[in-house]
PDB file of C-alpha atoms and ligand atoms in Angstrom:
ATOM      1  CA  UNK A   1      -0.077  -0.013   0.034  1.00 86.00           C
ATOM      2  CA  UNK A   2       1.432   3.323  -0.865  1.00 96.00           C
ATOM      3  CA  UNK A   3       1.323   5.828   2.153  1.00 98.00           C
ATOM      4  CA  UNK A   4       1.681   9.465   2.779  1.00 98.00           C
ATOM      5  CA  UNK A   5       1.617  11.428   6.199  1.00 98.00           C
ATOM      6  CA  UNK A   6       0.552  14.711   6.533  1.00 98.00           C
ATOM      7  CA  UNK A   7       0.896  16.963   9.142  1.00 98.00           C
ATOM      8  CA  UNK A   8      -0.129  20.185  10.951  1.00 98.00           C
ATOM      9  CA  UNK A   9       1.982  21.673  13.517  1.00 98.00           C
ATOM     10  CA  UNK A  10       2.567  24.989  15.248  1.00 97.00           C
ATOM     11  CA  UNK A  11       5.556  24.262  17.775  1.00 97.00           C
ATOM     12  CA  UNK A  12       6.839  21.008  15.928  1.00 97.00           C
ATOM     13  CA  UNK A  13       5.648  17.942  17.949  1.00 98.00           C
ATOM     14  CA  UNK A  14       3.264  17.027  15.397  1.00 98.00           C
ATOM     15  CA  UNK A  15       5.722  17.353  12.981  1.00 98.00           C
ATOM     16  CA  UNK A  16       8.102  15.089  14.774  1.00 98.00           C
ATOM     17  CA  UNK A  17       5.687  12.425  15.155  1.00 98.00           C
ATOM     18  CA  UNK A  18       4.876  12.651  11.279  1.00 98.00           C
ATOM     19  CA  UNK A  19       8.551  12.415  10.498  1.00 98.00           C
ATOM     20  CA  UNK A  20       8.838   9.339  12.633  1.00 98.00           C
ATOM     21  CA  UNK A  21       5.586   7.769  11.100  1.00 98.00           C
ATOM     22  CA  UNK A  22       6.901   8.195   7.579  1.00 98.00           C
ATOM     23  CA  UNK A  23      10.153   6.788   8.351  1.00 98.00           C
ATOM     24  CA  UNK A  24       8.284   3.505   9.988  1.00 97.00           C
ATOM     25  CA  UNK A  25       6.070   3.449   7.055  1.00 97.00           C
ATOM     26  CA  UNK A  26       8.857   4.257   4.447  1.00 97.00           C
ATOM     27  CA  UNK A  27       6.559   7.118   2.875  1.00 97.00           C
ATOM     28  CA  UNK A  28       6.761  10.708   2.105  1.00 98.00           C
ATOM     29  CA  UNK A  29       5.772  13.354   4.725  1.00 98.00           C
ATOM     30  CA  UNK A  30       4.443  16.814   3.610  1.00 98.00           C
ATOM     31  CA  UNK A  31       2.428  19.652   5.322  1.00 98.00           C
ATOM     32  CA  UNK A  32      -1.384  19.015   5.141  1.00 98.00           C
ATOM     33  CA  UNK A  33      -1.617  22.067   2.537  1.00 97.00           C
ATOM     34  CA  UNK A  34      -0.106  19.521  -0.010  1.00 97.00           C
ATOM     35  CA  UNK A  35      -2.736  16.989   0.725  1.00 98.00           C
ATOM     36  CA  UNK A  36      -4.536  17.651  -2.539  1.00 96.00           C
ATOM     37  CA  UNK A  37      -1.607  17.607  -4.603  1.00 96.00           C
ATOM     38  CA  UNK A  38       0.436  14.997  -2.855  1.00 97.00           C
ATOM     39  CA  UNK A  39      -2.481  12.705  -1.891  1.00 97.00           C
ATOM     40  CA  UNK A  40      -3.387  11.476  -5.283  1.00 96.00           C
ATOM     41  CA  UNK A  41      -0.616   8.671  -5.635  1.00 92.00           C
ATOM     42  CA  UNK A  42      -1.528   7.537  -2.132  1.00 97.00           C
ATOM     43  CA  UNK A  43      -3.761   4.582  -0.857  1.00 97.00           C
ATOM     44  CA  UNK A  44      -3.144   5.198   2.940  1.00 98.00           C
ATOM     45  CA  UNK A  45      -2.960   8.685   4.271  1.00 98.00           C
ATOM     46  CA  UNK A  46      -2.422   9.604   7.990  1.00 98.00           C
ATOM     47  CA  UNK A  47      -2.788  12.877   9.367  1.00 98.00           C
ATOM     48  CA  UNK A  48      -0.484  13.902  12.272  1.00 98.00           C
ATOM     49  CA  UNK A  49      -2.133  17.026  14.098  1.00 98.00           C
ATOM     50  CA  UNK A  50      -2.420  18.551  17.283  1.00 98.00           C
ATOM     51  CA  UNK A  51      -5.509  19.021  19.793  1.00 98.00           C
ATOM     52  CA  UNK A  52      -6.380  22.672  20.012  1.00 96.00           C
ATOM     53  CA  UNK A  53      -9.060  23.188  22.643  1.00 91.00           C
ATOM     54  CA  UNK A  54     -12.458  21.628  21.258  1.00 81.00           C
ATOM     55  CA  UNK A  55     -11.043  20.559  17.902  1.00 94.00           C
ATOM     56  CA  UNK A  56      -8.169  18.939  16.229  1.00 98.00           C
ATOM     57  CA  UNK A  57      -6.241  21.566  13.871  1.00 98.00           C
ATOM     58  CA  UNK A  58      -6.721  20.680  10.176  1.00 98.00           C
ATOM     59  CA  UNK A  59      -9.535  18.043  10.774  1.00 98.00           C
ATOM     60  CA  UNK A  60     -11.892  20.124   8.957  1.00 98.00           C
ATOM     61  CA  UNK A  61      -9.760  20.130   5.614  1.00 98.00           C
ATOM     62  CA  UNK A  62      -8.771  16.311   6.284  1.00 98.00           C
ATOM     63  CA  UNK A  63     -12.593  15.245   6.712  1.00 98.00           C
ATOM     64  CA  UNK A  64     -13.532  17.110   3.278  1.00 98.00           C
ATOM     65  CA  UNK A  65     -10.716  15.059   1.403  1.00 98.00           C
ATOM     66  CA  UNK A  66     -11.881  11.841   3.080  1.00 98.00           C
ATOM     67  CA  UNK A  67     -15.240  12.506   2.095  1.00 98.00           C
ATOM     68  CA  UNK A  68     -14.226  13.341  -1.706  1.00 98.00           C
ATOM     69  CA  UNK A  69     -11.873  10.222  -1.757  1.00 98.00           C
ATOM     70  CA  UNK A  70     -13.715   7.378  -0.039  1.00 97.00           C
ATOM     71  CA  UNK A  71     -11.877   4.831  -1.827  1.00 96.00           C
ATOM     72  CA  UNK A  72      -8.739   5.561   0.393  1.00 97.00           C
ATOM     73  CA  UNK A  73      -7.701   4.260   3.662  1.00 98.00           C
ATOM     74  CA  UNK A  74      -7.055   6.966   6.409  1.00 98.00           C
ATOM     75  CA  UNK A  75      -5.443   7.157   9.983  1.00 98.00           C
ATOM     76  CA  UNK A  76      -5.112  10.182  12.491  1.00 98.00           C
ATOM     77  CA  UNK A  77      -2.565  10.765  15.036  1.00 98.00           C
ATOM     78  CA  UNK A  78      -3.602  13.220  17.889  1.00 98.00           C
ATOM     79  CA  UNK A  79      -0.992  14.765  19.669  1.00 98.00           C
ATOM     80  CA  UNK A  80      -1.581  17.030  22.867  1.00 97.00           C
ATOM     81  CA  UNK A  81      -0.084  18.203  26.027  1.00 96.00           C
ATOM     82  CA  UNK A  82      -2.336  15.782  27.947  1.00 95.00           C
ATOM     83  CA  UNK A  83       0.074  13.206  29.602  1.00 95.00           C
ATOM     84  CA  UNK A  84      -0.091   9.370  27.942  1.00 96.00           C
ATOM     85  CA  UNK A  85      -3.484   7.489  29.189  1.00 96.00           C
ATOM     86  CA  UNK A  86      -2.797   6.513  33.066  1.00 95.00           C
ATOM     87  CA  UNK A  87      -5.160   6.382  36.149  1.00 92.00           C
ATOM     88  CA  UNK A  88      -5.111  10.176  36.496  1.00 91.00           C
ATOM     89  CA  UNK A  89      -5.698  10.856  32.927  1.00 93.00           C
ATOM     90  CA  UNK A  90      -7.978   8.093  31.541  1.00 95.00           C
ATOM     91  CA  UNK A  91      -8.118   6.973  27.948  1.00 96.00           C
ATOM     92  CA  UNK A  92     -11.815   7.946  27.921  1.00 96.00           C
ATOM     93  CA  UNK A  93     -11.030  11.745  28.257  1.00 95.00           C
ATOM     94  CA  UNK A  94      -8.612  11.566  25.024  1.00 96.00           C
ATOM     95  CA  UNK A  95     -11.115   9.285  22.951  1.00 97.00           C
ATOM     96  CA  UNK A  96     -13.920  12.006  24.021  1.00 97.00           C
ATOM     97  CA  UNK A  97     -11.701  14.815  22.854  1.00 97.00           C
ATOM     98  CA  UNK A  98     -10.867  12.753  19.585  1.00 98.00           C
ATOM     99  CA  UNK A  99     -14.286  12.310  18.930  1.00 98.00           C
ATOM    100  CA  UNK A 100     -15.383  15.661  19.228  1.00 98.00           C
ATOM    101  CA  UNK A 101     -13.661  16.025  15.769  1.00 98.00           C
ATOM    102  CA  UNK A 102     -13.978  12.339  14.348  1.00 98.00           C
ATOM    103  CA  UNK A 103     -17.520  11.495  15.999  1.00 98.00           C
ATOM    104  CA  UNK A 104     -17.711   7.446  16.221  1.00 98.00           C
ATOM    105  CA  UNK A 105     -21.161   7.551  14.299  1.00 98.00           C
ATOM    106  CA  UNK A 106     -19.385   9.026  11.385  1.00 98.00           C
ATOM    107  CA  UNK A 107     -15.916   7.611  11.386  1.00 98.00           C
ATOM    108  CA  UNK A 108     -16.436   3.969  13.268  1.00 96.00           C
ATOM    109  CA  UNK A 109     -13.244   2.457  11.829  1.00 95.00           C
ATOM    110  CA  UNK A 110     -10.752   5.030  11.207  1.00 98.00           C
ATOM    111  CA  UNK A 111      -7.536   4.326  12.962  1.00 98.00           C
ATOM    112  CA  UNK A 112      -6.333   6.648  15.293  1.00 98.00           C
ATOM    113  CA  UNK A 113      -3.930   7.158  18.318  1.00 98.00           C
ATOM    114  CA  UNK A 114      -3.026   9.568  20.927  1.00 98.00           C
ATOM    115  CA  UNK A 115       0.605  10.848  21.449  1.00 98.00           C
ATOM    116  CA  UNK A 116       1.844  13.019  23.931  1.00 98.00           C
ATOM    117  CA  UNK A 117       3.818  16.370  22.594  1.00 98.00           C
ATOM    118  CA  UNK A 118       5.601  19.049  23.851  1.00 98.00           C
ATOM    119  CA  UNK A 119       4.319  22.627  25.326  1.00 98.00           C
ATOM    120  CA  UNK A 120       6.344  25.634  25.050  1.00 96.00           C
ATOM    121  CA  UNK A 121       4.356  28.917  25.611  1.00 97.00           C
ATOM    122  CA  UNK A 122       6.662  31.240  24.111  1.00 97.00           C
ATOM    123  CA  UNK A 123       6.568  29.465  20.928  1.00 96.00           C
ATOM    124  CA  UNK A 124       2.617  30.184  20.668  1.00 97.00           C
ATOM    125  CA  UNK A 125       0.988  32.669  18.368  1.00 96.00           C
ATOM    126  CA  UNK A 126      -0.378  35.571  19.893  1.00 97.00           C
ATOM    127  CA  UNK A 127      -3.934  34.353  20.082  1.00 96.00           C
ATOM    128  CA  UNK A 128      -3.089  31.198  21.460  1.00 96.00           C
ATOM    129  CA  UNK A 129      -0.949  32.909  24.197  1.00 97.00           C
ATOM    130  CA  UNK A 130      -4.253  34.733  25.257  1.00 97.00           C
ATOM    131  CA  UNK A 131      -6.267  31.642  24.992  1.00 96.00           C
ATOM    132  CA  UNK A 132      -3.662  29.618  27.504  1.00 96.00           C
ATOM    133  CA  UNK A 133      -3.254  32.394  29.989  1.00 96.00           C
ATOM    134  CA  UNK A 134      -7.353  32.219  30.075  1.00 96.00           C
ATOM    135  CA  UNK A 135      -6.792  28.491  30.467  1.00 95.00           C
ATOM    136  CA  UNK A 136      -4.056  28.596  32.889  1.00 96.00           C
ATOM    137  CA  UNK A 137      -6.555  30.646  35.179  1.00 96.00           C
ATOM    138  CA  UNK A 138      -9.205  28.117  34.827  1.00 94.00           C
ATOM    139  CA  UNK A 139      -6.671  25.497  36.057  1.00 95.00           C
ATOM    140  CA  UNK A 140      -5.794  27.510  38.977  1.00 95.00           C
ATOM    141  CA  UNK A 141      -9.206  27.837  40.099  1.00 95.00           C
ATOM    142  CA  UNK A 142      -9.760  23.980  39.406  1.00 93.00           C
ATOM    143  CA  UNK A 143      -6.794  23.349  41.786  1.00 94.00           C
ATOM    144  CA  UNK A 144      -8.307  25.876  44.746  1.00 94.00           C
ATOM    145  CA  UNK A 145     -11.405  23.471  44.133  1.00 93.00           C
ATOM    146  CA  UNK A 146      -9.270  20.477  44.822  1.00 91.00           C
ATOM    147  CA  UNK A 147      -8.533  19.221  41.450  1.00 88.00           C
ATOM    148  CA  UNK A 148      -5.078  17.986  42.447  1.00 89.00           C
ATOM    149  CA  UNK A 149      -4.093  16.555  39.101  1.00 88.00           C
ATOM    150  CA  UNK A 150      -4.026  19.815  37.554  1.00 91.00           C
ATOM    151  CA  UNK A 151      -1.217  20.762  39.880  1.00 94.00           C
ATOM    152  CA  UNK A 152       1.337  18.989  37.770  1.00 92.00           C
ATOM    153  CA  UNK A 153      -0.155  19.833  34.636  1.00 92.00           C
ATOM    154  CA  UNK A 154      -0.123  23.462  35.197  1.00 94.00           C
ATOM    155  CA  UNK A 155       3.475  23.692  36.533  1.00 95.00           C
ATOM    156  CA  UNK A 156       4.778  21.587  33.563  1.00 95.00           C
ATOM    157  CA  UNK A 157       3.013  23.839  31.247  1.00 96.00           C
ATOM    158  CA  UNK A 158       4.370  27.100  32.817  1.00 95.00           C
ATOM    159  CA  UNK A 159       7.869  25.503  32.853  1.00 96.00           C
ATOM    160  CA  UNK A 160       7.706  23.965  29.419  1.00 97.00           C
ATOM    161  CA  UNK A 161       8.171  20.131  28.326  1.00 97.00           C
ATOM    162  CA  UNK A 162       8.893  18.082  25.498  1.00 97.00           C
ATOM    163  CA  UNK A 163       6.952  14.704  25.819  1.00 97.00           C
ATOM    164  CA  UNK A 164       7.519  13.394  22.448  1.00 98.00           C
ATOM    165  CA  UNK A 165       8.615   9.823  22.439  1.00 98.00           C
ATOM    166  CA  UNK A 166       8.708   7.607  19.468  1.00 98.00           C
ATOM    167  CA  UNK A 167       7.639   4.141  21.225  1.00 98.00           C
ATOM    168  CA  UNK A 168       3.911   5.800  21.545  1.00 98.00           C
ATOM    169  CA  UNK A 169       3.548   5.229  17.863  1.00 98.00           C
ATOM    170  CA  UNK A 170       4.681   1.581  17.764  1.00 98.00           C
ATOM    171  CA  UNK A 171       1.131  -0.192  18.233  1.00 97.00           C
ATOM    172  CA  UNK A 172      -0.120   2.214  15.897  1.00 98.00           C
ATOM    173  CA  UNK A 173       2.354   1.739  13.075  1.00 98.00           C
ATOM    174  CA  UNK A 174       1.868  -1.906  13.510  1.00 97.00           C
ATOM    175  CA  UNK A 175      -1.904  -1.492  13.353  1.00 97.00           C
ATOM    176  CA  UNK A 176      -1.068   0.518   9.883  1.00 97.00           C
ATOM    177  CA  UNK A 177       1.140  -1.874   8.245  1.00 94.00           C
ATOM    178  CA  UNK A 178      -1.690  -4.701   8.587  1.00 93.00           C
ATOM    179  CA  UNK A 179      -4.198  -2.569   6.660  1.00 91.00           C
TER     180      UNK A 179
HETATM  181  C1  LIG B 201      -4.946  27.264  22.625  1.00 72.32           C
HETATM  182  C2  LIG B 201      -4.132  25.827  22.825  1.00 72.32           C
HETATM  183  C3  LIG B 201      -5.320  24.453  23.434  1.00 72.32           C
HETATM  184  C4  LIG B 201      -4.924  23.549  23.432  1.00 72.32           C
HETATM  185  N1  LIG B 201      -5.614  22.561  23.798  1.00 72.32           N
HETATM  186  C5  LIG B 201      -5.309  21.390  23.954  1.00 72.32           C
HETATM  187  C6  LIG B 201      -6.283  20.394  24.426  1.00 72.32           C
HETATM  188  O1  LIG B 201      -7.303  20.463  24.429  1.00 72.32           O
HETATM  189  N2  LIG B 201      -5.845  19.125  24.772  1.00 72.32           N
HETATM  190  C7  LIG B 201      -4.521  18.898  24.675  1.00 72.32           C
HETATM  191  O2  LIG B 201      -3.898  17.566  24.997  1.00 72.32           O
HETATM  192  N3  LIG B 201      -3.406  19.733  24.553  1.00 72.32           N
HETATM  193  C8  LIG B 201      -3.879  20.978  24.046  1.00 72.32           C
HETATM  194  N4  LIG B 201      -3.071  21.939  23.761  1.00 72.32           N
HETATM  195  C9  LIG B 201      -1.729  21.480  23.561  1.00 72.32           C
HETATM  196  C10 LIG B 201      -0.806  21.289  22.561  1.00 72.32           C
HETATM  197  O3  LIG B 201      -1.832  20.403  21.724  1.00 72.32           O
HETATM  198  C11 LIG B 201       0.166  20.552  22.326  1.00 72.32           C
HETATM  199  O4  LIG B 201       1.262  21.550  22.910  1.00 72.32           O
HETATM  200  C12 LIG B 201       0.782  20.154  21.219  1.00 72.32           C
HETATM  201  O5  LIG B 201       2.175  19.214  21.112  1.00 72.32           O
HETATM  202  C13 LIG B 201       1.031  21.313  20.122  1.00 72.32           C
HETATM  203  O6  LIG B 201       1.513  20.065  19.017  1.00 72.32           O
HETATM  204  P1  LIG B 201       2.949  20.925  17.818  1.00 72.32           P
HETATM  205  O7  LIG B 201       3.766  21.194  18.802  1.00 72.32           O
HETATM  206  O8  LIG B 201       2.830  20.178  16.627  1.00 72.32           O
HETATM  207  O9  LIG B 201       2.285  22.724  17.611  1.00 72.32           O
HETATM  208  C14 LIG B 201      -3.310  23.124  23.421  1.00 72.32           C
HETATM  209  C15 LIG B 201      -2.511  24.366  22.807  1.00 72.32           C
HETATM  210  C16 LIG B 201      -2.908  25.679  22.736  1.00 72.32           C
HETATM  211  C17 LIG B 201      -1.841  26.576  22.480  1.00 72.32           C
END
């Protein structure tokens, strides 16, 4: 199967995962803007993008392409600041966020996975900085109300971190190779 990885990234982590995935699949990796041009030769197209509040960046464009080319296979890698699933951060919350962009009713068989990315406040665009300042204040108020898991989340975002790890992609790569 001829594959193509497309990415949408502001501070580099979705692009890092896209590069790793393309290497693992032995295929090209291009920005999402080039989907129309470069997608023509591919049978499998995987979007690597980042969670942005209630949505996933570029998902609208990707879904329009999927609708126009139902004969192809697709996959999605969602990258976010949320830690990898664990007791404190259950998988169900990540799935809920993913399903806001790709509802189960419309995309029941779409292979996808979540990977933790980075967070660097200083690299954000002006509007995202404003949005994050508001979000930080919301987290502070949740902490005051006893939401202890947000203490580490807030601290790590204020300090900045790089949580990218190639191993997070492994089960997804194996799944894609079986398609
Ligand atoms: C305005 C804004 C909203 C965000 N919303 C979420 C979110 O809902 N869930 C999440 O896990 N991460 C969220 N993030 C964090 C980014 O998804 C994370 O930093 C990601 O690694 C950025 O990808 P990039 O490096 O490819 O730009 C948000 C970041 C910004 C700036």
